Short mmCIF file of C-alpha atoms and ligand atoms in Angstrom, two decimals:
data_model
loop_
_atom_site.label_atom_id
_atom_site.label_comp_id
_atom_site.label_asym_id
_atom_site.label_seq_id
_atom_site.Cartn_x
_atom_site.Cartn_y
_atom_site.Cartn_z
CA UNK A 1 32.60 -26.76 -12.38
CA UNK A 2 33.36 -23.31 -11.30
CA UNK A 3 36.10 -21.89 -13.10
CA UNK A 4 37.77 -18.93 -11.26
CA UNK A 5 40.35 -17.06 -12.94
CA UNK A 6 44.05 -17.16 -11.01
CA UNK A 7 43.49 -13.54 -10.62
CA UNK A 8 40.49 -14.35 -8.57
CA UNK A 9 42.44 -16.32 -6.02
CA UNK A 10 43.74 -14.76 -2.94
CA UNK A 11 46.94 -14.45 -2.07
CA UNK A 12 46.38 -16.06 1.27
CA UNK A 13 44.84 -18.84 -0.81
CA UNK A 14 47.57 -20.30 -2.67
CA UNK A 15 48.68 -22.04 0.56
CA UNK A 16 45.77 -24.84 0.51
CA UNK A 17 46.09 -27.51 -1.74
CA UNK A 18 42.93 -27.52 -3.00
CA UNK A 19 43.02 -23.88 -4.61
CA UNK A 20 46.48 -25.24 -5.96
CA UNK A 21 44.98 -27.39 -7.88
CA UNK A 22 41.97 -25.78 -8.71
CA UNK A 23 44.62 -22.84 -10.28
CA UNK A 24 46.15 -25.71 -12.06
CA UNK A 25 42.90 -27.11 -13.45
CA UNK A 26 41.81 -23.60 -14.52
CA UNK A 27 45.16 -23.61 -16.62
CA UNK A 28 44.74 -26.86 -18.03
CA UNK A 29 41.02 -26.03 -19.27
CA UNK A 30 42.28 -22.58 -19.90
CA UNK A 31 44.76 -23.51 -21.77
CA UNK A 32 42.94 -26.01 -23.88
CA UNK A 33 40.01 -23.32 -24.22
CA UNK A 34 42.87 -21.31 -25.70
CA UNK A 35 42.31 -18.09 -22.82
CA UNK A 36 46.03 -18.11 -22.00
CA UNK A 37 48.07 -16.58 -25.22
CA UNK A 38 51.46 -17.78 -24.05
CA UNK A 39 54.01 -19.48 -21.77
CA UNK A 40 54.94 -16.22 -20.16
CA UNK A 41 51.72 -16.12 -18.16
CA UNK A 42 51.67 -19.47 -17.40
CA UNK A 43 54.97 -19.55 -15.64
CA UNK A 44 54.29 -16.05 -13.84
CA UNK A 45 51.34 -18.13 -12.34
CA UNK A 46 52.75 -21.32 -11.63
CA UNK A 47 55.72 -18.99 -9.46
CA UNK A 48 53.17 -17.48 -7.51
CA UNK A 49 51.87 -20.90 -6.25
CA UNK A 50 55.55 -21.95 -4.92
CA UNK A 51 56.86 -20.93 -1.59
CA UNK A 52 53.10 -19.44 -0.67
CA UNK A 53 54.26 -15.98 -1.41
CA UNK A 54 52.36 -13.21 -0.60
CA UNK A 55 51.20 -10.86 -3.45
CA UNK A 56 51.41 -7.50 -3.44
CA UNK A 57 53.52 -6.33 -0.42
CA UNK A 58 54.47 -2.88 -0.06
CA UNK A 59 57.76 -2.50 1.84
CA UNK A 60 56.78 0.48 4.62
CA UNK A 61 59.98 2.56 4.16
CA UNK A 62 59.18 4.72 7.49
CA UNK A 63 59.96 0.97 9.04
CA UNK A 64 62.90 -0.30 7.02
CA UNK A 65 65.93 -1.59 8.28
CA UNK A 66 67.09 -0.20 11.54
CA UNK A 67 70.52 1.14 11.80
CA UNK A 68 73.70 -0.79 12.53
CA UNK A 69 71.11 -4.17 11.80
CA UNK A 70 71.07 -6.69 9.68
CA UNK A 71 67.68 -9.33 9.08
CA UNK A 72 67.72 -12.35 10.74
CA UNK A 73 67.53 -15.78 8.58
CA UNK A 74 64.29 -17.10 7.53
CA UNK A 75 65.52 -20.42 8.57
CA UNK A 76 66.30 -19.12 12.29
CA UNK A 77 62.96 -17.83 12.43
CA UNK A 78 61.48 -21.29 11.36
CA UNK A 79 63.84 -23.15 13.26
CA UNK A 80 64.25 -21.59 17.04
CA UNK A 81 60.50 -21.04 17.98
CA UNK A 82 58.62 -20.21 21.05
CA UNK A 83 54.68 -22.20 20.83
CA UNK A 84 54.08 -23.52 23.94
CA UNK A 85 51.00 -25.47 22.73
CA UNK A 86 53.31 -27.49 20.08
CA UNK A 87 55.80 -28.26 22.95
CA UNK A 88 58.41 -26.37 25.25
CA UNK A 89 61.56 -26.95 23.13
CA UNK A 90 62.18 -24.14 20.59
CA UNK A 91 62.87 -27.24 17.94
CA UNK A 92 59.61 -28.32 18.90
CA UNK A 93 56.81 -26.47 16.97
CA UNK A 94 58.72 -26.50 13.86
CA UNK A 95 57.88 -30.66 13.63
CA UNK A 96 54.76 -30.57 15.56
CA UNK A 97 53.19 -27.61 13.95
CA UNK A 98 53.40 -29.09 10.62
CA UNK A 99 49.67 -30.45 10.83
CA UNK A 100 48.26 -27.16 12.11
CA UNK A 101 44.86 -26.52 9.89
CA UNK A 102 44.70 -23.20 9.21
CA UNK A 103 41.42 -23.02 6.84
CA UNK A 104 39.10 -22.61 7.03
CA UNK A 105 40.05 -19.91 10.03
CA UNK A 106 37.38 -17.04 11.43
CA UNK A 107 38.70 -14.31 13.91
CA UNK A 108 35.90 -12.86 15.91
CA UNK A 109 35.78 -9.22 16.92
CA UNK A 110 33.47 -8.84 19.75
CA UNK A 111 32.86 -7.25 23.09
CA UNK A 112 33.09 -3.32 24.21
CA UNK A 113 32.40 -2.27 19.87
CA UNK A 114 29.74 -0.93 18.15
CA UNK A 115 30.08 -3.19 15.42
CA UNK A 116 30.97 -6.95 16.29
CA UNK A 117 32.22 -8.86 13.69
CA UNK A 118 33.42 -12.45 12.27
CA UNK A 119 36.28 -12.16 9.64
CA UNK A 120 37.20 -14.98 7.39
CA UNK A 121 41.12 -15.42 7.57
CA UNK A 122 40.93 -14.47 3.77
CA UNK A 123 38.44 -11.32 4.01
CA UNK A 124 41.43 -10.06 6.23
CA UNK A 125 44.37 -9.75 3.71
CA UNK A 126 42.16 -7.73 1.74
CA UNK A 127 41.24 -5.44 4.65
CA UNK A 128 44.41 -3.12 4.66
CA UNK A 129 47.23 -2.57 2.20
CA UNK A 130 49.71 -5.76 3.32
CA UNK A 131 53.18 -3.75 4.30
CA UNK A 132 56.36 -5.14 5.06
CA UNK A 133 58.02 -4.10 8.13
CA UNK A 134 61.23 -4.78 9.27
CA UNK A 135 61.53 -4.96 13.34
CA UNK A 136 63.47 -5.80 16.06
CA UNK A 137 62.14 -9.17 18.08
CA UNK A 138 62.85 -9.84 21.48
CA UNK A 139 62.09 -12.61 23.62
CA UNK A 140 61.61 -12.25 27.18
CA UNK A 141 64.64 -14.74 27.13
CA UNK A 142 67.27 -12.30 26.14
CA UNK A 143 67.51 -13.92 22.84
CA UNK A 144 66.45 -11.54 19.65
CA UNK A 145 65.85 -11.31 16.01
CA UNK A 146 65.29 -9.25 12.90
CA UNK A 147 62.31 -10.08 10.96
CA UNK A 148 60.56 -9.10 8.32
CA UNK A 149 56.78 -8.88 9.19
CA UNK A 150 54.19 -8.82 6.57
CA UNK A 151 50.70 -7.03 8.13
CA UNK A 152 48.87 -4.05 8.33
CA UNK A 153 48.38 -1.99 11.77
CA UNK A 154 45.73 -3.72 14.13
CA UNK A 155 44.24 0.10 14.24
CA UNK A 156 43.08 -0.86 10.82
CA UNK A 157 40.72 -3.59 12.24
CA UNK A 158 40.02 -1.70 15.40
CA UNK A 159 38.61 1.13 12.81
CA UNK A 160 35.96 -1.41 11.74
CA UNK A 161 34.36 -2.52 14.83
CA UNK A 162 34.03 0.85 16.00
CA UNK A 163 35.11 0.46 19.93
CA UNK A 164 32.57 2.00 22.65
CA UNK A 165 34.24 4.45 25.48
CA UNK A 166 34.47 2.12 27.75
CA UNK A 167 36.99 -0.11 25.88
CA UNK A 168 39.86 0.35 27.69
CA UNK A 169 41.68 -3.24 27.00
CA UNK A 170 41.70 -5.56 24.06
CA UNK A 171 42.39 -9.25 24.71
CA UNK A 172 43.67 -11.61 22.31
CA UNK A 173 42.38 -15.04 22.41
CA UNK A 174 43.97 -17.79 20.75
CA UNK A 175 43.94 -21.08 19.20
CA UNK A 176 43.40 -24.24 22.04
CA UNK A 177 42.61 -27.47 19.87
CA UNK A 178 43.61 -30.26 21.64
CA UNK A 179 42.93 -33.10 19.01
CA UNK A 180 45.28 -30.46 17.02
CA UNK A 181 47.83 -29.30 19.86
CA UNK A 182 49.92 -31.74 21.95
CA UNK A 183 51.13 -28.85 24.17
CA UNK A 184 47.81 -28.36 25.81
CA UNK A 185 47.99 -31.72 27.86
CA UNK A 186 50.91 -29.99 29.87
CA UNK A 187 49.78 -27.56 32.55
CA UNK A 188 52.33 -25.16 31.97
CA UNK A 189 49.57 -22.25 31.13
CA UNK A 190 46.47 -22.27 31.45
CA UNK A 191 44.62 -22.43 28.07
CA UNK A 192 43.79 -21.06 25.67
CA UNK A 193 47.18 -18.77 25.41
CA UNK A 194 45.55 -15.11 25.92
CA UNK A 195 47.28 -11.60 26.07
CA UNK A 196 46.77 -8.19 26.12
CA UNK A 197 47.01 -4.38 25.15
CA UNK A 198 45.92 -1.21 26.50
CA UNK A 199 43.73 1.04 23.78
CA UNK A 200 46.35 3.26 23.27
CA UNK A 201 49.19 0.10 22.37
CA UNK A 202 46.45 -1.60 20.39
CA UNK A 203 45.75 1.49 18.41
CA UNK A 204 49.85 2.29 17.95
CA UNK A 205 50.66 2.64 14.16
CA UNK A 206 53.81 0.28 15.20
CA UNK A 207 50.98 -2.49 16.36
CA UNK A 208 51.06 -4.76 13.52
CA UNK A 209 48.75 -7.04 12.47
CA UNK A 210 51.03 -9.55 11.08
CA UNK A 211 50.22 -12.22 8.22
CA UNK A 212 53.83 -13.11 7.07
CA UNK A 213 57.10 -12.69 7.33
CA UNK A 214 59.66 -12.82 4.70
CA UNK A 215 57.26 -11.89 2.19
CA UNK A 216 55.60 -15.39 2.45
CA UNK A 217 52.38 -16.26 4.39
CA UNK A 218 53.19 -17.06 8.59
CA UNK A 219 54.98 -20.56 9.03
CA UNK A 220 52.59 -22.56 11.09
CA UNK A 221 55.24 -22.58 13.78
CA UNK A 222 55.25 -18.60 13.70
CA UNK A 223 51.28 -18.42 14.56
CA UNK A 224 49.86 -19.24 11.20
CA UNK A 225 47.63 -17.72 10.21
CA UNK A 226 47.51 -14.58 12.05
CA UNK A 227 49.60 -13.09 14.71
CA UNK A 228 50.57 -10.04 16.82
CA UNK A 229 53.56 -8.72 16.74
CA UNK A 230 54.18 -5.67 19.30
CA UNK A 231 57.76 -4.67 18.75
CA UNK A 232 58.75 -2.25 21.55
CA UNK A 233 57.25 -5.35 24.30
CA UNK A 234 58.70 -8.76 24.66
CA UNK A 235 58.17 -11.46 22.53
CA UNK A 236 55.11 -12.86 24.37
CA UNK A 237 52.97 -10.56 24.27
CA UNK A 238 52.85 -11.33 20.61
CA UNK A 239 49.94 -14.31 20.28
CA UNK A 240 50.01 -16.94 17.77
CA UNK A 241 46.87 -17.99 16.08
CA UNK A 242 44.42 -15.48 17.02
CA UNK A 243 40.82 -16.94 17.27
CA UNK A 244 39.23 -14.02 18.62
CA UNK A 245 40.08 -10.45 19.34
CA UNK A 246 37.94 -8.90 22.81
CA UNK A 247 37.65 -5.17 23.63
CA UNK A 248 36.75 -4.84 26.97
CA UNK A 249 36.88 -2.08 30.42
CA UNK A 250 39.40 -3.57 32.37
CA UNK A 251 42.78 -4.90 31.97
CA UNK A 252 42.83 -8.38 31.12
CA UNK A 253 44.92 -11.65 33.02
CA UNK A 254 46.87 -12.65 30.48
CA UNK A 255 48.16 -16.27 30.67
CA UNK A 256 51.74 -15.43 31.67
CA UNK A 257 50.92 -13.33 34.74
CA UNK A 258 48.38 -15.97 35.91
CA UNK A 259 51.24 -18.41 35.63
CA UNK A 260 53.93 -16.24 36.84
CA UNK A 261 52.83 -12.83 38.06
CA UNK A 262 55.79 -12.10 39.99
CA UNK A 263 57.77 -13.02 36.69
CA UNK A 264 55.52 -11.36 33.95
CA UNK A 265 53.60 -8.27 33.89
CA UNK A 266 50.98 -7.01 31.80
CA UNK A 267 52.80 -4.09 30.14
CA UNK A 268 56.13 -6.18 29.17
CA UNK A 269 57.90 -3.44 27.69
CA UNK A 270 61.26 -4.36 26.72
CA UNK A 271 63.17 -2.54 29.37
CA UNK A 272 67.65 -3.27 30.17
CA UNK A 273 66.80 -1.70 33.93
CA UNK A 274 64.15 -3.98 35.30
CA UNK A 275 65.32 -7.73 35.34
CA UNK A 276 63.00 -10.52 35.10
CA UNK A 277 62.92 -12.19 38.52
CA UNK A 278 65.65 -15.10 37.76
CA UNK A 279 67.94 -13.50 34.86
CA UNK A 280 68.95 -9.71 34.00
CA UNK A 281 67.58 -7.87 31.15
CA UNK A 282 70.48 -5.35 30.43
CA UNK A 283 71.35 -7.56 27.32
CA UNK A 284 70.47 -10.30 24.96
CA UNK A 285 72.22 -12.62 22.12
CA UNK A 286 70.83 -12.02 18.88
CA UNK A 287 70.63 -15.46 16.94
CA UNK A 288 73.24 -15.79 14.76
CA UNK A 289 75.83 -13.51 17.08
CA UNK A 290 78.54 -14.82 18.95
CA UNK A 291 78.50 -12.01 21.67
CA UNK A 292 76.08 -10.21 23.34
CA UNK A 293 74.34 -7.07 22.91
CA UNK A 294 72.78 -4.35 24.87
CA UNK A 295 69.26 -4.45 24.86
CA UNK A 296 67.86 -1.23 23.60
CA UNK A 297 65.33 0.74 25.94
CA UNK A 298 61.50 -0.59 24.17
CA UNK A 299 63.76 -2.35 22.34
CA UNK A 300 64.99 0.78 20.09
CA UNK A 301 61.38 2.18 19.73
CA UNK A 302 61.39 4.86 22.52
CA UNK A 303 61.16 7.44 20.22
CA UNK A 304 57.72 6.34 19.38
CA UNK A 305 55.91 5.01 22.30
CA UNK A 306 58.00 6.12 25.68
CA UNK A 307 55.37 9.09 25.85
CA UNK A 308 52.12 6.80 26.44
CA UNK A 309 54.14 5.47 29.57
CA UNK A 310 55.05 9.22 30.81
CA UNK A 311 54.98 9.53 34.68
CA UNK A 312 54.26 5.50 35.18
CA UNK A 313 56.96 3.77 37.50
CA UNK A 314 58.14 1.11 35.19
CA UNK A 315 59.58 -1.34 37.93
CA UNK A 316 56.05 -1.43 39.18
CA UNK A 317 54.47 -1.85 36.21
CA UNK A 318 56.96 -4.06 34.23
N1 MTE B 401 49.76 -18.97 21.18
C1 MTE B 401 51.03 -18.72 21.54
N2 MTE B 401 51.59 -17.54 21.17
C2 MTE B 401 52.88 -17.27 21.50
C3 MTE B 401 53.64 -18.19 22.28
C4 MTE B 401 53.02 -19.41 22.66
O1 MTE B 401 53.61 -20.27 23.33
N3 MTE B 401 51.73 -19.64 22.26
N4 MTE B 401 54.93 -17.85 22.65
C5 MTE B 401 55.27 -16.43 22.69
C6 MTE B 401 56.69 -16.18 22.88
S1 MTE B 401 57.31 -16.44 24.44
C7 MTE B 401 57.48 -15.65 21.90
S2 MTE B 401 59.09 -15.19 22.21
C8 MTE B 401 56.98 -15.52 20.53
C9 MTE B 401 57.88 -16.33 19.63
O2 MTE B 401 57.56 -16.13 18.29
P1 MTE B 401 58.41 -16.89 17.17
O3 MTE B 401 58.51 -18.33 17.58
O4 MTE B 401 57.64 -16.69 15.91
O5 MTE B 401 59.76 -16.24 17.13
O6 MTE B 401 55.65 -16.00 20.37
C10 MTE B 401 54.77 -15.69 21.45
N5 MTE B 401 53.43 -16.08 21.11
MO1 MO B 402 59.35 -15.28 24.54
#
């Protein structure tokens, strides 16, 4: 039998059952072999296979807590979830996610690039420094959060598969297994979920790449095991599950405009003056508040990314 050291074992591994117990064979014949000197090193191992905690997280301080805020629960963020394919309710993913099989897991970079590419799930927690991130979240449903993120800035993959000129677009592509997803009998979108970003939002440091939140690995509810998350945009534009990441010349449909185009527009950016087409925008409930809140022009990132939308009319493009 192969005998690989706990130091050997990803991060992103301790998750599967399989490497659990593989760890806790190594310590048993470890152990026995007399290779581990004393407790202490036991127990710092046997905490890092609880809770599928992500090693070596750097919290980014240029993105730490934003002012006046205060983080969200973990428990809200597992508990009130948006996943169409695991069923409309937000209580439903939570239950019907449970099952999700996220390894073995491949994301395939392909299209307008110089350098296509397949990425194991686990090559890609090694692929950038894993920061933590703390951002606002905000659903197109005037409800919001504060999480946590755990990722690294898509422009770190982008880097790797070396886009051609004429990549204008990147389209995200994920997850439709319907032995594995009850949602996708409904015809509410039209699988698989797909969205969108121009170059420029794709290659925003702010774009994150996101792996975890909380400092543990994603929740299968929360688009286990990779995600966007695009913080200055509504919530949806955030895919869960990414299977395959496109670069191509023009914009892409995204599922939400093909199912509501009147309702949802490519660019989503979080924006109090333009109200969706049945409810106003001007404010939202953060979970966990009792009264409402004024939703924050890109959601409080202006600052950073109002000057790639410079001259654009914003009800047109919403
Ligand atoms: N694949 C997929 N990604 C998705 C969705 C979905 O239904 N399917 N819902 C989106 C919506 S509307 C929101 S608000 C966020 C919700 O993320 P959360 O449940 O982790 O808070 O995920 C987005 N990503
Ligand atoms: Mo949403």
């Amino acid at each position: 039998m192969l005998i690989r050291r706990p130091s050997d074992i990803l991060p992103s591994e301790i998750n599967s059952e399989s490497e659990f117990n593989a760890r806790r064979d190594w310590l048993k014949q470890a152990a026995g072999l007399g290779l581990i000197a004393g407790l202490p090193a036991l127990a710092a191992c046997d905490a890092q296979a609880q809770g599928a905690k992500l090693m070596g997280v750097k919290p980014n301080a240029s993105y730490a807590m934003p002012a006046g805020e205060k983080l969200n629960k973990f428990d809200e963020l597992k508990g009130y979830c948006n996943y169409y394919e695991f069923g409309t309710d937000k209580t439903d993913p939570p239950v019907m996610a449970k099952s999700l099989k996220t390894r073995p897991w491949t994301i395939s970079v392909e299209g307008e690039v110089l350098k296509p590419q397949v990425f194991d799930i686990d090559a890609l927690y090694k692929l950038a420094p894993l920061e933590e991130r703390i951002y606002r979240f905000r659903c197109v449903e005037a409800w919001s959060m504060v999480i946590p993120w755990v990722g690294f800035p898509l422009s770190e993959l982008i880097k790797q598969v070396q886009p051609k000129g004429n990549a204008k677009y990147v389209e995200f592509v994920t997850l439709a297994d319907k032995a594995q997803m009850p949602g996708l009998r409904s015809g509410v979108l039209d699988w698989p979920y797909t969205e969108g970003l121009r170059m420029d939002e794709a290659m925003h440091p702010l774009t994150l790449l996101t792996l975890g939140a909380f400092g543990e690995m994603l929740p299968n509810q929360n688009g286990a095991p990779v995600r966007m998350i695009v913080p200055w945009k509504y919530g949806f534009k955030g895919g869960k599950s990414i299977v395959k990441i496109r670069f191509v010349e023009k914009e892409p449909r995204t599922a939400w405009v093909k199912a509501g185009p009147g309702e949802y527009g490519f660019y989503s950016n979080v924006n109090p003056t333009v109200d969706h087409a049945r409810w106003s925008q001007a404010s939202e409930r953060r979970l966990g508040e009792f009264s409402k809140r004024k939703t924050l022009m890109y959601n409080g990132y202006g600052d950073q990314v109002a000057s790639m939308y410079a001259g654009m009319d914003l009800a047109k493009f919403f």
